[in-house]
Coordinates of C-alpha atoms and ligand atoms in Angstrom, one line a residue:
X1 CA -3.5 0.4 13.3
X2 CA -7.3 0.1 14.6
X3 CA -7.6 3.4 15.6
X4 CA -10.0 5.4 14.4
X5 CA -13.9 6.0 14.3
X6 CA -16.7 4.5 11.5
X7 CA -17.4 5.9 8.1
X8 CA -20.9 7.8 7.6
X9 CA -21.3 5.7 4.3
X10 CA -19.4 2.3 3.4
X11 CA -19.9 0.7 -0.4
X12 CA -18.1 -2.9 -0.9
X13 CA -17.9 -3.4 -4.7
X14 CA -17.5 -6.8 -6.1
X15 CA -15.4 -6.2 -9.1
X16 CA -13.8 -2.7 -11.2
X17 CA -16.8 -1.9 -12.9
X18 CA -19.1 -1.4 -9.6
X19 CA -16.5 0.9 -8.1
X20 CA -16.7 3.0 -11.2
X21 CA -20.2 2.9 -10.8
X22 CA -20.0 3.1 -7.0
X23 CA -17.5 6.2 -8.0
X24 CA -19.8 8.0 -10.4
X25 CA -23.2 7.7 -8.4
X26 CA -21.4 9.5 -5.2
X27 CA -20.0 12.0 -7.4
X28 CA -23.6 12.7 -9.3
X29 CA -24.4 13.6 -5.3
X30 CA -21.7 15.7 -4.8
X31 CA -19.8 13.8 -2.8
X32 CA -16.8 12.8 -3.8
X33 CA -15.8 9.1 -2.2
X34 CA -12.5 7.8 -0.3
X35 CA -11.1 5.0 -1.1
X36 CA -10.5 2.3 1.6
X37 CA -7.6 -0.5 0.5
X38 CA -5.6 -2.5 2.8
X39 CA -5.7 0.5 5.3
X40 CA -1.9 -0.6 6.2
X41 CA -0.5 2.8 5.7
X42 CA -3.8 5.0 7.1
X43 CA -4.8 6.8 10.2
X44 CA -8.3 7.7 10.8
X45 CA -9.4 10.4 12.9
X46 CA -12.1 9.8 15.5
X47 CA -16.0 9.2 15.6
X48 CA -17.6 9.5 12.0
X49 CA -15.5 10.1 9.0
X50 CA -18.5 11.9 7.0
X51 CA -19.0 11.1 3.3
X52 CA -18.7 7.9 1.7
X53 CA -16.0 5.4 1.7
X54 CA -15.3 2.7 -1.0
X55 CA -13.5 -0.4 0.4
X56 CA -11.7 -2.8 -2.0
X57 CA -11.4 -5.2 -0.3
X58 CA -13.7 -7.6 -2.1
X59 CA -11.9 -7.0 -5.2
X60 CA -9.0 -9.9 -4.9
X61 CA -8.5 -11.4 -8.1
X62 CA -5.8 -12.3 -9.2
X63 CA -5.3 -14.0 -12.5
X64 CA -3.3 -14.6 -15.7
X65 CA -4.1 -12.8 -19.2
X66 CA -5.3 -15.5 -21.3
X67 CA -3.6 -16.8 -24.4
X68 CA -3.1 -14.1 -26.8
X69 CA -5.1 -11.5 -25.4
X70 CA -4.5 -8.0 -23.9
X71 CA -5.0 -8.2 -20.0
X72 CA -7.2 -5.4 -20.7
X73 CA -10.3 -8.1 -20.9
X74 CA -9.1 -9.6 -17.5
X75 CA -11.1 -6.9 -15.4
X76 CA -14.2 -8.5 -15.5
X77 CA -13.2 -12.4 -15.7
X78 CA -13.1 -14.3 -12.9
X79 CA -10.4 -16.8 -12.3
X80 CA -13.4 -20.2 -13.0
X81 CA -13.5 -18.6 -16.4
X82 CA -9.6 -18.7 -17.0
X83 CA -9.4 -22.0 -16.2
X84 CA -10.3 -23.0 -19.9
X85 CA -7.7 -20.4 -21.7
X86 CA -4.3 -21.1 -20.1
X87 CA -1.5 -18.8 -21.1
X88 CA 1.4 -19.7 -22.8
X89 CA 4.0 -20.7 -20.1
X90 CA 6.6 -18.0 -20.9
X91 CA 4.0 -15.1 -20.5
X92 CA 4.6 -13.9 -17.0
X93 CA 2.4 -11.6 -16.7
X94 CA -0.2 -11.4 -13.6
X95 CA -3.3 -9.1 -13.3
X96 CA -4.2 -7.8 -10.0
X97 CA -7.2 -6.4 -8.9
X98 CA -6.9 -3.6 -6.7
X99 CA -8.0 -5.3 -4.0
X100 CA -5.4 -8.2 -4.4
X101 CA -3.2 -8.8 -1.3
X102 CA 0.4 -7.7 -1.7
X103 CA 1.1 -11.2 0.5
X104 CA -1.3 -12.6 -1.9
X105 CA 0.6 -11.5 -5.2
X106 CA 4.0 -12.6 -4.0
X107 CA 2.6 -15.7 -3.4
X108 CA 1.0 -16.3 -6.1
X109 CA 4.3 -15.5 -8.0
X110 CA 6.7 -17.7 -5.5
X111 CA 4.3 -20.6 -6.3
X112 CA 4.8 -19.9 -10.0
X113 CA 8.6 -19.1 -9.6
X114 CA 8.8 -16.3 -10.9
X115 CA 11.0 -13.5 -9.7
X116 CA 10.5 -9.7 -9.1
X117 CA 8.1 -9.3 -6.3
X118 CA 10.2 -11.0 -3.4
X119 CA 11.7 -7.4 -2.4
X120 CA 7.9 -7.1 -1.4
X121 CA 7.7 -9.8 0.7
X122 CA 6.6 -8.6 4.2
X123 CA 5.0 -5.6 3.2
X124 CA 1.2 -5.1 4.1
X125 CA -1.8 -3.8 1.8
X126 CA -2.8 -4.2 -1.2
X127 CA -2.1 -3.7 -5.1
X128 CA -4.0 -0.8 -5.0
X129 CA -2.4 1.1 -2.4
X130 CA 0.9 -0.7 -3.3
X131 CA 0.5 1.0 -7.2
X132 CA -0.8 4.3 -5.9
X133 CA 1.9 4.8 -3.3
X134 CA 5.1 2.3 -5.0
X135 CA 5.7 0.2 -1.8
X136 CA 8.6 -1.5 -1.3
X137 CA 12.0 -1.2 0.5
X138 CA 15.8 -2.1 0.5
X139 CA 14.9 -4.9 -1.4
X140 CA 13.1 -3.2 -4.3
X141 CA 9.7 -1.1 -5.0
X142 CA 6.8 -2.0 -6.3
X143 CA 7.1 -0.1 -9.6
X144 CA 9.8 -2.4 -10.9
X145 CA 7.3 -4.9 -11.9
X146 CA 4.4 -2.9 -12.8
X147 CA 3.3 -3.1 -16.8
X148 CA 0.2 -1.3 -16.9
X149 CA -2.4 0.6 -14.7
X150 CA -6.1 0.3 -15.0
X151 CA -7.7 3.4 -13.6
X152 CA -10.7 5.6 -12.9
X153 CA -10.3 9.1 -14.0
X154 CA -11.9 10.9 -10.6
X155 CA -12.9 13.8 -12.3
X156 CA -14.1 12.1 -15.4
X157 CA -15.2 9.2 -14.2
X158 CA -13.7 7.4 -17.0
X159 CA -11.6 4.3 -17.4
X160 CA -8.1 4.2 -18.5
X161 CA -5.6 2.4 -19.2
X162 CA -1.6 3.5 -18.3
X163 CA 1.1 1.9 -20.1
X164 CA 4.2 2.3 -17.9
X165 CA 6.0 4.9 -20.4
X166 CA 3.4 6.9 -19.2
X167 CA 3.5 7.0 -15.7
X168 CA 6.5 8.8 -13.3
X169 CA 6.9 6.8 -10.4
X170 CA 9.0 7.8 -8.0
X171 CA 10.5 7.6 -4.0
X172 CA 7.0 6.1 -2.2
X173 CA 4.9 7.6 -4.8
X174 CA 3.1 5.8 -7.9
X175 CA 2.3 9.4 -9.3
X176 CA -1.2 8.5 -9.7
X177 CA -2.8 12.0 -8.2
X178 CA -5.9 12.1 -10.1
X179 CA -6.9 8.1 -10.4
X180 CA -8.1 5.7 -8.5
X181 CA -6.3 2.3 -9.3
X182 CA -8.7 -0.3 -10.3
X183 CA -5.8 -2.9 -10.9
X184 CA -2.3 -3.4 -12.2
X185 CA -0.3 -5.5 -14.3
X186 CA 3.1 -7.0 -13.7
X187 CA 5.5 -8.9 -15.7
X188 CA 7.9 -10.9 -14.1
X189 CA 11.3 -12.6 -14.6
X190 CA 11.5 -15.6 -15.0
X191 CA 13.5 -17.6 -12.0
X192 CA 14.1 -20.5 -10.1
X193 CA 11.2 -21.5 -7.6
X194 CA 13.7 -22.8 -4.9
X195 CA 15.6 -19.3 -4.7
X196 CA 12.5 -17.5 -5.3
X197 CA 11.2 -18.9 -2.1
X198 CA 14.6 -18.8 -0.1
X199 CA 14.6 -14.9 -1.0
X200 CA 10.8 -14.8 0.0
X201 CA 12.1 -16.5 3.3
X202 CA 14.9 -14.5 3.8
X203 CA 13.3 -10.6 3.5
X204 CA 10.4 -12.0 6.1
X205 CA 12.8 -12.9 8.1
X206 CA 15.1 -10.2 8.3
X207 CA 11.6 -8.2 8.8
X208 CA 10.5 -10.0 11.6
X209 CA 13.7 -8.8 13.4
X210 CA 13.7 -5.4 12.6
X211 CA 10.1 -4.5 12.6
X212 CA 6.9 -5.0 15.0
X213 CA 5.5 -6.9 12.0
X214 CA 2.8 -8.7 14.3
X215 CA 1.4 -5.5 16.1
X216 CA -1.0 -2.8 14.9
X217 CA 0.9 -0.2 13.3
X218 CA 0.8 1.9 10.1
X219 CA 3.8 0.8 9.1
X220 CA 6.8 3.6 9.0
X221 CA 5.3 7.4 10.0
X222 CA 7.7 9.0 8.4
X223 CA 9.6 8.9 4.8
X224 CA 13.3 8.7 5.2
X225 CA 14.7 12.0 5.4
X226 CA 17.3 13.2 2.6
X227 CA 20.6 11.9 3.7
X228 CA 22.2 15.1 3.2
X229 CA 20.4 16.5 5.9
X230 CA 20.0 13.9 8.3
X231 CA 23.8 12.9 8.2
X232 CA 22.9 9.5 6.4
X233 CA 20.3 8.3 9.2
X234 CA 17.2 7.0 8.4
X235 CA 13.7 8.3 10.5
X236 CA 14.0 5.1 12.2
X237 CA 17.3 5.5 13.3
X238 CA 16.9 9.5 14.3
X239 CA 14.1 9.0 15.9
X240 CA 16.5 6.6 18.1
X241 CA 19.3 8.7 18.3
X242 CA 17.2 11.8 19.8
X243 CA 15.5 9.4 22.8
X244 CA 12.2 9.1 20.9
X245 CA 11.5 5.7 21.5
X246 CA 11.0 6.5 25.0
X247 CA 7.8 8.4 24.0
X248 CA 4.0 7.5 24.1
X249 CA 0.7 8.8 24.5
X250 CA -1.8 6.5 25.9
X251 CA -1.4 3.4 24.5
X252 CA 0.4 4.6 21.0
X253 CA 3.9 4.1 21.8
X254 CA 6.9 4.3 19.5
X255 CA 8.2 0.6 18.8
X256 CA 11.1 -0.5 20.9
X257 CA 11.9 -2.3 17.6
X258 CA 12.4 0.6 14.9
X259 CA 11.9 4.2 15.6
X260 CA 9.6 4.9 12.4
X261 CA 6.8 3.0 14.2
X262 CA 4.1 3.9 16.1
X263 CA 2.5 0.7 17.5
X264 CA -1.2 0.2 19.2
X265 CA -1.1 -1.2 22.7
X266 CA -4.4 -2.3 22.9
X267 CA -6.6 0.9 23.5
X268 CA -4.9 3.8 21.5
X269 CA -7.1 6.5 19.8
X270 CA -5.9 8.1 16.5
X271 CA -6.4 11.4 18.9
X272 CA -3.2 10.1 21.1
X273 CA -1.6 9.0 17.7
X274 CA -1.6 12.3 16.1
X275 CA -0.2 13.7 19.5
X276 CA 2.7 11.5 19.5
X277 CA 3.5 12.1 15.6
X278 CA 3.8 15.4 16.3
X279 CA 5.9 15.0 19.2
X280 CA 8.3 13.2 17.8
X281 CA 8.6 15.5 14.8
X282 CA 9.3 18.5 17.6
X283 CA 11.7 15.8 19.8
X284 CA 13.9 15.2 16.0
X285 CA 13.8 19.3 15.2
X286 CA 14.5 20.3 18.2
X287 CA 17.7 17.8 18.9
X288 CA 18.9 17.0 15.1
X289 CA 17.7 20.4 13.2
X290 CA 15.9 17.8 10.9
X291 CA 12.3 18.2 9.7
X292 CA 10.4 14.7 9.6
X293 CA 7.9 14.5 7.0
X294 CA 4.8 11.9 7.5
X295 CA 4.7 9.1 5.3
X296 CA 1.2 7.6 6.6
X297 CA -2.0 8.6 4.9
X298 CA -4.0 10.7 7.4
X299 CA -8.1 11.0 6.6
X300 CA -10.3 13.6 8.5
X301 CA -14.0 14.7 7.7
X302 CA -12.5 18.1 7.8
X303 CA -10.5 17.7 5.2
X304 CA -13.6 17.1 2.7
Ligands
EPU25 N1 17.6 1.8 12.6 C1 18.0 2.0 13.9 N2 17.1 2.1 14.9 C2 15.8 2.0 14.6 C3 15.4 1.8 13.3 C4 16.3 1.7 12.3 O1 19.2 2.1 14.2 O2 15.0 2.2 15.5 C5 18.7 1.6 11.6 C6 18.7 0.2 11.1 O3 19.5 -0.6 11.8 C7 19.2 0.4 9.6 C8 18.7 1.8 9.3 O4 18.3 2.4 10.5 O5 20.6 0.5 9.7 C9 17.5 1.7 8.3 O6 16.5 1.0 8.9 P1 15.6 -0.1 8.1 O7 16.5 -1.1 7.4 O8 14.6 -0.7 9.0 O9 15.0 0.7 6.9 P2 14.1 2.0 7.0 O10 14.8 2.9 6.0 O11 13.8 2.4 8.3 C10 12.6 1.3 4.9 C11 11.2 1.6 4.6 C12 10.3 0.5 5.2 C13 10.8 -0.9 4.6 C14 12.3 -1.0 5.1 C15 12.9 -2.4 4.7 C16 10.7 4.0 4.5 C17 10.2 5.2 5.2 N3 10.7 2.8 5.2 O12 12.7 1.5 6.3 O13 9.0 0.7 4.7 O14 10.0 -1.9 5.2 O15 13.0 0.0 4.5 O16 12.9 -2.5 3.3 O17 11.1 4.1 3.3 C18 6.8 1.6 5.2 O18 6.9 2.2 4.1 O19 5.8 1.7 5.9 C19 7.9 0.8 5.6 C20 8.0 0.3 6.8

């Protein structure tokens, strides 16, 4: 959204097993770090964010499990040293690094043709964030490809790995409270490239009409409300109904495009943000009786 101030401390890992290390040297101080991914879903307050932050985004690999093996070895290869052990074409399997682009992965898999990531298309971030919080939309979540999670226990600091039986995703959550993810593994369908790619085509599409894909934004504020309550309508669509996209503060304004987005101008400060999140919760109570909940990740020092 580029709002937002600097962080006191900022450590760029080049692979899983200097984050753990990056992890455990911060915690042997005390301080226990933040983890930085795409930042697509993530308001920062103002000025200096004390304590230390971990960005990902040097951790990008993506790559296939060589012949035979468990991905489990595939966290410290690099893609040169794959090159010699291709796997077996009907193994669909992909292993992302945490700090893989979501954009990235279903690209990688549209190239391949395989199917099971298109319903991601459009969606910003990366695998961490995508694993941690299952993103997704109409068109599927996240979650329905995942095969395994590599993590760092945070209190620990040891490494693990989560078969899928043992995981409870849900509703925009990955249920990984707890772990940092250090990379996932998905298995895919097999499919046709050619309606792979029209699907791929399609979602963008259809995103680029409904959403302010190319501005600065955090994506949706809120998480859709339970249609019980809110008469069937999504936040977007409350949010319309009750006049809030009439509202801004400075330059945040709420998107002419979709109601669940808060877009940046040009100059906005995660100060006016905040302002108008909470205005627009008070606009939807006050006119629909419905209680918005936020969906966006929200970091403070204060809250360390
Ligand atoms: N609508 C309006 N006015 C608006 C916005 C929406 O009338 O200003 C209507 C739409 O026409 C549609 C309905 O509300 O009939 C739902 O809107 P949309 O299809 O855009 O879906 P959404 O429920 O608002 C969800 C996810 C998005 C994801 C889309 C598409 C949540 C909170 N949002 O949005 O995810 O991109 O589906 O798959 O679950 C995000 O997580 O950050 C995000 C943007």
């Amino acid at each position: 959204m580029r709002v937002g101030g600097r962080a006191e401390w900022l450590l760029e890992p080049a692979n899983p097993e200097e984050l753990v290390r990056a992890w455990n040297a911060a915690r042997e101080l005390g301080i226990t770090p933040r983890i930085l991914g795409g930042g697509a879903n993530l308001v920062i307050e103002d000025g200096v964010l004390e304590g230390v932050v971990i960005a990902t985004s040097r951790l990008r690999y993506i790559l296939r499990p060589a012949a035979g093996e468990d991905p489990s070895g595939e966290w410290t290869r690099t893609p040169e040293s794959l090159q010699h052990t291709p796997p077996p074409a009907d193994d669909r399997r992909l292993v992302a690094w945490c700090g893989a682009t979501i954009p990235g992965l279903v690209r990688a898999a549209t190239e391949l043709g395989w199917s099971g990531l298109e319903g991601l298309a459009g969606v910003p971030g990366q695998i961490g964030g995508a694993t941690a919080m299952n993103a997704g939309g109409r068109w599927g979540d996240f979650w329905d490809v995942v095969e395994s999670v590599r993590v760092l226990d945070c209190d620990s600091g040891v490494v693990r790995d989560l078969p899928r039986a043992e995981c409870r995703p849900s509703y925009r959550d990955g249920g990984m409270r707890g772990f940092v993810v250090l990379g996932t593994v998905v298995r895919l369908a097999p499919g046709a490239k050619h309606e792979v790619q029209a699907r791929v085509s399609e979602y963008l599409q259809t995103k680029r009409r409904v959403q302010p894909v190319t501005e600065w934004s955090a994506g949706c504020i809120f998480k859709n409300p339970d249609p019980s309550k809110s008469g069937g309508r999504s936040a977007g669509k409350l949010v319309e109904d009750c006049g809030g996209k009439q509202l801004s503060r400075g330059d945040a304004v709420v998107s002419s495009l979709h109601g669940n987005f808060i877009v940046n101008r040009g100059h906005a400060s995660a100060a006016d943000v905040f302002t108008l999140i909470e205005d627009l919760r008070d606009l939807v109570r006050e006119k629909s009786g419905v209680d918005l909940s936020v969906e966006v990740k929200v970091w403070r020092s204060s809250d360390r």
